[in-house]
Tab-separated table of C-alpha atoms in Angstrom:
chain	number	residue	atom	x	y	z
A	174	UNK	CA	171.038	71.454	59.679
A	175	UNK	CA	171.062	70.444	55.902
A	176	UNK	CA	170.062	73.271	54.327
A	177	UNK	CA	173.022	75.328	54.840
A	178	UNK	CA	175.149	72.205	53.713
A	179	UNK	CA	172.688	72.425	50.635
A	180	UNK	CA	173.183	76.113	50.260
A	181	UNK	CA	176.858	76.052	50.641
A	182	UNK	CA	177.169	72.875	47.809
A	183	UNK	CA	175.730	75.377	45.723
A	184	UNK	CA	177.456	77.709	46.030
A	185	UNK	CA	180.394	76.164	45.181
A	186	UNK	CA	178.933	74.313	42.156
A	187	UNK	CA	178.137	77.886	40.576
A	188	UNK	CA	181.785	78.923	41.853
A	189	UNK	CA	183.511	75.717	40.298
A	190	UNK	CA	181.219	76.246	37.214
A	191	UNK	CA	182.112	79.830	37.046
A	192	UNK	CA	185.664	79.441	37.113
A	193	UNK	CA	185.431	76.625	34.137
A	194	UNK	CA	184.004	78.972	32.020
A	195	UNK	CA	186.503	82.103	32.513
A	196	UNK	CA	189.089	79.536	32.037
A	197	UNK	CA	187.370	77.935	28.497
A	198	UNK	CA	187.056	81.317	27.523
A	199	UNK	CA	190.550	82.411	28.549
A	200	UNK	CA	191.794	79.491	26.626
A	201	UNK	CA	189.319	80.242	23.531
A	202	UNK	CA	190.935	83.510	23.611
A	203	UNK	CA	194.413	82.099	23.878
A	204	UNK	CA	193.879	80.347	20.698
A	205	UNK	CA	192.314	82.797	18.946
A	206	UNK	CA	195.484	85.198	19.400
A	207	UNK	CA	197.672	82.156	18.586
A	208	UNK	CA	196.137	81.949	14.949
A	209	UNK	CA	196.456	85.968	14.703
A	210	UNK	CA	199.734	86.440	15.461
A	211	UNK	CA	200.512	83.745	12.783
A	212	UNK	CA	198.664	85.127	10.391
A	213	UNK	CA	200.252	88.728	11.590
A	214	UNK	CA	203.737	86.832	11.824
A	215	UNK	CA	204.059	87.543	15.299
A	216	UNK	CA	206.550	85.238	16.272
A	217	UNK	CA	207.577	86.202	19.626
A	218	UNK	CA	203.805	86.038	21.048
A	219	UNK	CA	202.903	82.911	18.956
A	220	UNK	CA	206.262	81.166	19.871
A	221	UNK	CA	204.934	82.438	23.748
A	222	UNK	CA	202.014	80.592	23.252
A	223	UNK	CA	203.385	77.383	22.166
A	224	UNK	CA	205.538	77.179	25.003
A	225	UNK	CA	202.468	77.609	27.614
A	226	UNK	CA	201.493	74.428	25.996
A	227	UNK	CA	199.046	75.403	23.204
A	228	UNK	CA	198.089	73.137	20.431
A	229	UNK	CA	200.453	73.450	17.447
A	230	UNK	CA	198.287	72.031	15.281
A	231	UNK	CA	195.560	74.830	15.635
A	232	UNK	CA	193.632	75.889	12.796
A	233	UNK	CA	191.573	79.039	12.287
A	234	UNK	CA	187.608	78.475	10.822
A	235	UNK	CA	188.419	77.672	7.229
A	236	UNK	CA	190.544	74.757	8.499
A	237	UNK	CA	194.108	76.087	8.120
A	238	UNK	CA	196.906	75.053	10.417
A	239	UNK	CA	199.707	77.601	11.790
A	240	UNK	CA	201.763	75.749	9.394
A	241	UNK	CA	199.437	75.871	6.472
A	242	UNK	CA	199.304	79.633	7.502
A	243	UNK	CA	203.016	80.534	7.731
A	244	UNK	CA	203.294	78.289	4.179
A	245	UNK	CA	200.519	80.563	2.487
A	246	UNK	CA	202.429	83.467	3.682
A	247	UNK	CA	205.934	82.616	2.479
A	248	UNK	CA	206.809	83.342	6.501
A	249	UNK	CA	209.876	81.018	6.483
A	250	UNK	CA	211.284	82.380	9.791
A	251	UNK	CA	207.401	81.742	11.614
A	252	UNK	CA	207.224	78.383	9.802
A	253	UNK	CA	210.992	77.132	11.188
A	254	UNK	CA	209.675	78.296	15.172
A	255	UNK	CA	206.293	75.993	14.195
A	256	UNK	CA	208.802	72.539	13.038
A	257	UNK	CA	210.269	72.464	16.204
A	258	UNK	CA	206.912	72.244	18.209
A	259	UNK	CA	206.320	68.767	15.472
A	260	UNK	CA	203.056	69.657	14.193
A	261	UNK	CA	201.226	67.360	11.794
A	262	UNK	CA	202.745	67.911	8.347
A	263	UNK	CA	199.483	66.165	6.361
A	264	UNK	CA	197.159	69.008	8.298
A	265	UNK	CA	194.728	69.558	5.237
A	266	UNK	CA	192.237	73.293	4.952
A	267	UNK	CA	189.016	72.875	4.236
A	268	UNK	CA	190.276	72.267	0.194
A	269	UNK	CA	192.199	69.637	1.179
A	270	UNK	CA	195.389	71.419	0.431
A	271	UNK	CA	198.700	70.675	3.275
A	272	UNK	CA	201.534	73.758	3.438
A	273	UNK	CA	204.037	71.583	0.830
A	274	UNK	CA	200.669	71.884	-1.781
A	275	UNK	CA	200.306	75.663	-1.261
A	276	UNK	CA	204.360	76.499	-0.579
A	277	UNK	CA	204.785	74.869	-3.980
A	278	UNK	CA	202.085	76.380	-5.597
A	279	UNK	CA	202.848	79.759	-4.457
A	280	UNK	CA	206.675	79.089	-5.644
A	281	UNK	CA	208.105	79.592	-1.822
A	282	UNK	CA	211.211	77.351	-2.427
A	283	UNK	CA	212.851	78.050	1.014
A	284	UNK	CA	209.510	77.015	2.824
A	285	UNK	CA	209.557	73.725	0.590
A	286	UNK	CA	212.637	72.590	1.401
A	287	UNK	CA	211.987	73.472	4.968
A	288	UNK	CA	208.639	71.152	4.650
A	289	UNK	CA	210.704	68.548	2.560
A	290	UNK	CA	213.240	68.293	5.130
A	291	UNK	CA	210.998	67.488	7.712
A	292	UNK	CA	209.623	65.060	5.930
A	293	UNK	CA	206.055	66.139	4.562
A	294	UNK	CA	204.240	63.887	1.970
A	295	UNK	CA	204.281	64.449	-1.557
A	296	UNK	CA	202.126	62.659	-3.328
A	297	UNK	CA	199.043	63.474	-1.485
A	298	UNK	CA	195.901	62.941	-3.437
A	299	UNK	CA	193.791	65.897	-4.987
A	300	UNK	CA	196.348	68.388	-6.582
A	301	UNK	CA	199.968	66.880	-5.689
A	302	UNK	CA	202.817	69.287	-4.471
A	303	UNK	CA	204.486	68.599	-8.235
A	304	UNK	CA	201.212	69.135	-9.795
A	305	UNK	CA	200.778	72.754	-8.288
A	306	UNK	CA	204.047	73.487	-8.818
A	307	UNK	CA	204.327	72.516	-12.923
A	308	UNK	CA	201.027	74.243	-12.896
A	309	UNK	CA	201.943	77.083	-11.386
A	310	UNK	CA	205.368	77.380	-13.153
A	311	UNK	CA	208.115	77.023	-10.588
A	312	UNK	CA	210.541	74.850	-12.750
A	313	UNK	CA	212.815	74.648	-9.297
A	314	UNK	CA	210.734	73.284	-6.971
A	315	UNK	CA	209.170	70.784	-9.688
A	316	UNK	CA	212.995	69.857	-9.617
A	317	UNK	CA	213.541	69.899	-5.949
A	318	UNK	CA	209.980	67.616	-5.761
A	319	UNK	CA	211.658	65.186	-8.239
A	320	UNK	CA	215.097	65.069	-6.620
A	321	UNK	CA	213.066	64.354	-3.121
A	322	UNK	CA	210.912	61.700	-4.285
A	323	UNK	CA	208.213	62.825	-5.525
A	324	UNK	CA	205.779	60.176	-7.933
A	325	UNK	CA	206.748	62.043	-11.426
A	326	UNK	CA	203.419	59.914	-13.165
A	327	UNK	CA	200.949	61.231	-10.080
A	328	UNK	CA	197.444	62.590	-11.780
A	329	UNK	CA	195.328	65.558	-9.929
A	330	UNK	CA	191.927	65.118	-9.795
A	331	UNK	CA	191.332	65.431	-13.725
A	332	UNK	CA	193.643	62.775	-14.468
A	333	UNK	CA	196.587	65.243	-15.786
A	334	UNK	CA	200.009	65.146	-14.671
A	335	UNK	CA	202.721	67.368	-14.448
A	336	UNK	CA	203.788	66.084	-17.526
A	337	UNK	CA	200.710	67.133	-19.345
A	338	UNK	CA	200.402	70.648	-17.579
A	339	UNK	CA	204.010	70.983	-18.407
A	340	UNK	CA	202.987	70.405	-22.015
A	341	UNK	CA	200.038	72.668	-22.066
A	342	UNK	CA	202.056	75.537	-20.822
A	343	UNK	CA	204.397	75.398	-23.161
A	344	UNK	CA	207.302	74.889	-20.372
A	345	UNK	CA	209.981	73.505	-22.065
A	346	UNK	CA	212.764	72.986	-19.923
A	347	UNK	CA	210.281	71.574	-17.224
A	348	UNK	CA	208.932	69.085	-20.136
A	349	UNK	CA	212.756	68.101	-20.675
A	350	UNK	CA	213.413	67.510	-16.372
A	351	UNK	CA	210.211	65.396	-16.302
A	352	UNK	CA	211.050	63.442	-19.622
A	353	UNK	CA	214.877	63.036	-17.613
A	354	UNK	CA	212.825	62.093	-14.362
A	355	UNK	CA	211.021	58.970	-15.983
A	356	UNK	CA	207.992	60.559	-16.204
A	357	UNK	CA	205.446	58.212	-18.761
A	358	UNK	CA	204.360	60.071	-21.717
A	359	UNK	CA	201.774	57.157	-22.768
A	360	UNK	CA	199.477	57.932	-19.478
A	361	UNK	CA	196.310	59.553	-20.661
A	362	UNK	CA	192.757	61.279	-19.075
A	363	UNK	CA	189.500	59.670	-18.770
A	364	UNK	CA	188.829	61.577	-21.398
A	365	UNK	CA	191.904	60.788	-23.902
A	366	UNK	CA	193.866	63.991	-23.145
A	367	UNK	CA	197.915	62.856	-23.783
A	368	UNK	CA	201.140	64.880	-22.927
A	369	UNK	CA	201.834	64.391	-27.008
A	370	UNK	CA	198.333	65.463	-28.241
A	371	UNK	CA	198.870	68.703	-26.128
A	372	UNK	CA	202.259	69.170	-27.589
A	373	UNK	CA	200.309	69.275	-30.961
A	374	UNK	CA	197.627	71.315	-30.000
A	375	UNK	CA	200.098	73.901	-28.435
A	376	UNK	CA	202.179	73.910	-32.178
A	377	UNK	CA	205.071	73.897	-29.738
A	378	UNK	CA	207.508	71.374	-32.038
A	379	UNK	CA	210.309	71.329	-29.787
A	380	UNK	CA	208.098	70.010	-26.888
A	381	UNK	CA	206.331	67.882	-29.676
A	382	UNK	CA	209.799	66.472	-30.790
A	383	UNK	CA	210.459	65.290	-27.137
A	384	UNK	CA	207.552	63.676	-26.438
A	385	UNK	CA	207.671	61.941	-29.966
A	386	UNK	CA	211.092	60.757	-28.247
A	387	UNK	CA	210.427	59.898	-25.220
A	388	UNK	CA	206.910	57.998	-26.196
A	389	UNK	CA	209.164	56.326	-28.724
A	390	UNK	CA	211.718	54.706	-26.016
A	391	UNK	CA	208.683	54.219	-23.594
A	392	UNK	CA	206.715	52.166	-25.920
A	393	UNK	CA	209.626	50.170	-26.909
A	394	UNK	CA	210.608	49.387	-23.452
A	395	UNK	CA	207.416	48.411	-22.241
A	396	UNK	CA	207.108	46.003	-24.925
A	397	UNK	CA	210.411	44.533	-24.140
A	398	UNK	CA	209.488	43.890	-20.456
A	399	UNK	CA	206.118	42.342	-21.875
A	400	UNK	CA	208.017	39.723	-23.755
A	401	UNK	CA	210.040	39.161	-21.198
A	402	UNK	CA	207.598	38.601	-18.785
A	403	UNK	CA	205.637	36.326	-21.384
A	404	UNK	CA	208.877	34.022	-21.774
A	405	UNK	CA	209.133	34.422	-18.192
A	406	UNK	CA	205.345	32.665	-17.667
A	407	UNK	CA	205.985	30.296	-20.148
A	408	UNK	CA	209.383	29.016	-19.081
A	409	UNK	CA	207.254	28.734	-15.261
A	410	UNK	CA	204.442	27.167	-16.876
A	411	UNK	CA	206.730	24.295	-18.708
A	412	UNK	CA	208.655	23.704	-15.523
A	413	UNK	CA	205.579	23.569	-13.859
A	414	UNK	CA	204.124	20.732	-16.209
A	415	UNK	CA	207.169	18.725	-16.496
A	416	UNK	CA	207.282	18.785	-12.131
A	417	UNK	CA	209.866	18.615	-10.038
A	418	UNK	CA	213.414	17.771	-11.315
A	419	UNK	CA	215.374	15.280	-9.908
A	420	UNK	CA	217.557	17.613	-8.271
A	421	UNK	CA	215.147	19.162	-6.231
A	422	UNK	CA	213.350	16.199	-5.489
A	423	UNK	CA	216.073	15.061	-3.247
């Protein structure tokens, strides 16, 4: 009398394990055409997709998200559908590069301010959103990266910032928007590299000229907050000897 119940149990193992499989591999093949109609910009099927409850923050082998994907394509349309699903905004490919990083490098403005809106970070380490976009020459979105927020001093991996790469390209009005921004011409590589010894390397004497400026009113500001801390430290450290007044000992 067991056996059958045996058989039967079986049977419906295999079954149960049967249908598992057609449905991982349904699924596996759900995903799959989710990351190819976003790379095809197939909004209709990938926004289909998304609504049966697919994960937005998908990524195809070499680690990019849908977002990454639409932001390497300049899709802004595909990219807007994506937001309102609230994937992760800090989703990183396998270079550790996020959508803001490659939107700004590849000089898609509308797709940064999309990405900015929604609130993705800036100053993310590696090569920084401002960094790509100095180095890559989009004078706009280095502005729109400023205006948002973004840390004007931030150094890539190599120590330069956008201040330097500015200076090495001989981008001028950039220089002068990151010289307005507060960026700090005294910060310097590992190595010694300086916005200023660019400037001369470059021969560029209008860029020179600013930096000779700007280092100028740095330098002299920085030593008036040192003194002022210093008097600062000393006026705490006499108070601190003399003790408590009478006042506040009451």
């Amino acid at each position: 009398m067991t056996r059958p119940k045996r058989k039967s149990l079986g049977i419906a193992l295999v079954t149960a394990l049967e249908i598992f499989l057609t449905s991982q591999l349904a699924i596996a093949g759900s995903y799959d055409e989710l990351i190819q109609a976003s790379k095809m910009g197939d909004i209709p099927t990938m926004h289909a997709l998304l609504k049966r409850g697919l994960d937005p923050n998908s990524t195809d082998k070499a680690g990019n998200s849908l977002l990454t994907i639409a932001a390497t394509e300049g899709n802004e349309a595909l990219l807007k559908v994506l937001l309102a699903y609230k994937p992760k905004l800090n989703g990183r490919n396998q270079h550790g590069e996020t959508a803001l990083q490659l939107a700004a490098y590849k000089g898609y403005e509308g797709i940064v301010w999309e990405l900015l809106a929604a609130g993705a970070p800036m100053d993310t380490p590696g090569w920084p959103a401002l960094i790509y976009a100095t180095f890559a020459g989009h004078e706009k979105i280095v502005e729109m990266l400023l205006n948002a927020g973004a840390d004007k001093n931030i150094q890539a991996e190599n120590g330069m910032t956008a201040l330097m790469f500015a200076t090495q390209n001989g981008m001028t009005n950039t220089v002068r928007l990151l010289i307005a921004a507060g960026a700090n011409p005294d910060i310097s590589t590992l190595q010694g590299v300086t916005a200023y010894g660019l400037s001369l390397k470059a021969k560029d004497p209008e860029i020179t000229r600013m930096l000779d400026e700007a280092l100028g009113k740095y330098q002299t500001r920085a030593r008036l907050e040192a003194e002022e801390r210093a008097v600062k430290d000393t006026q705490e450290d006499t108070q601190e000897r003399q003790g408590p007044s009478p006042q506040s000992a009451k």
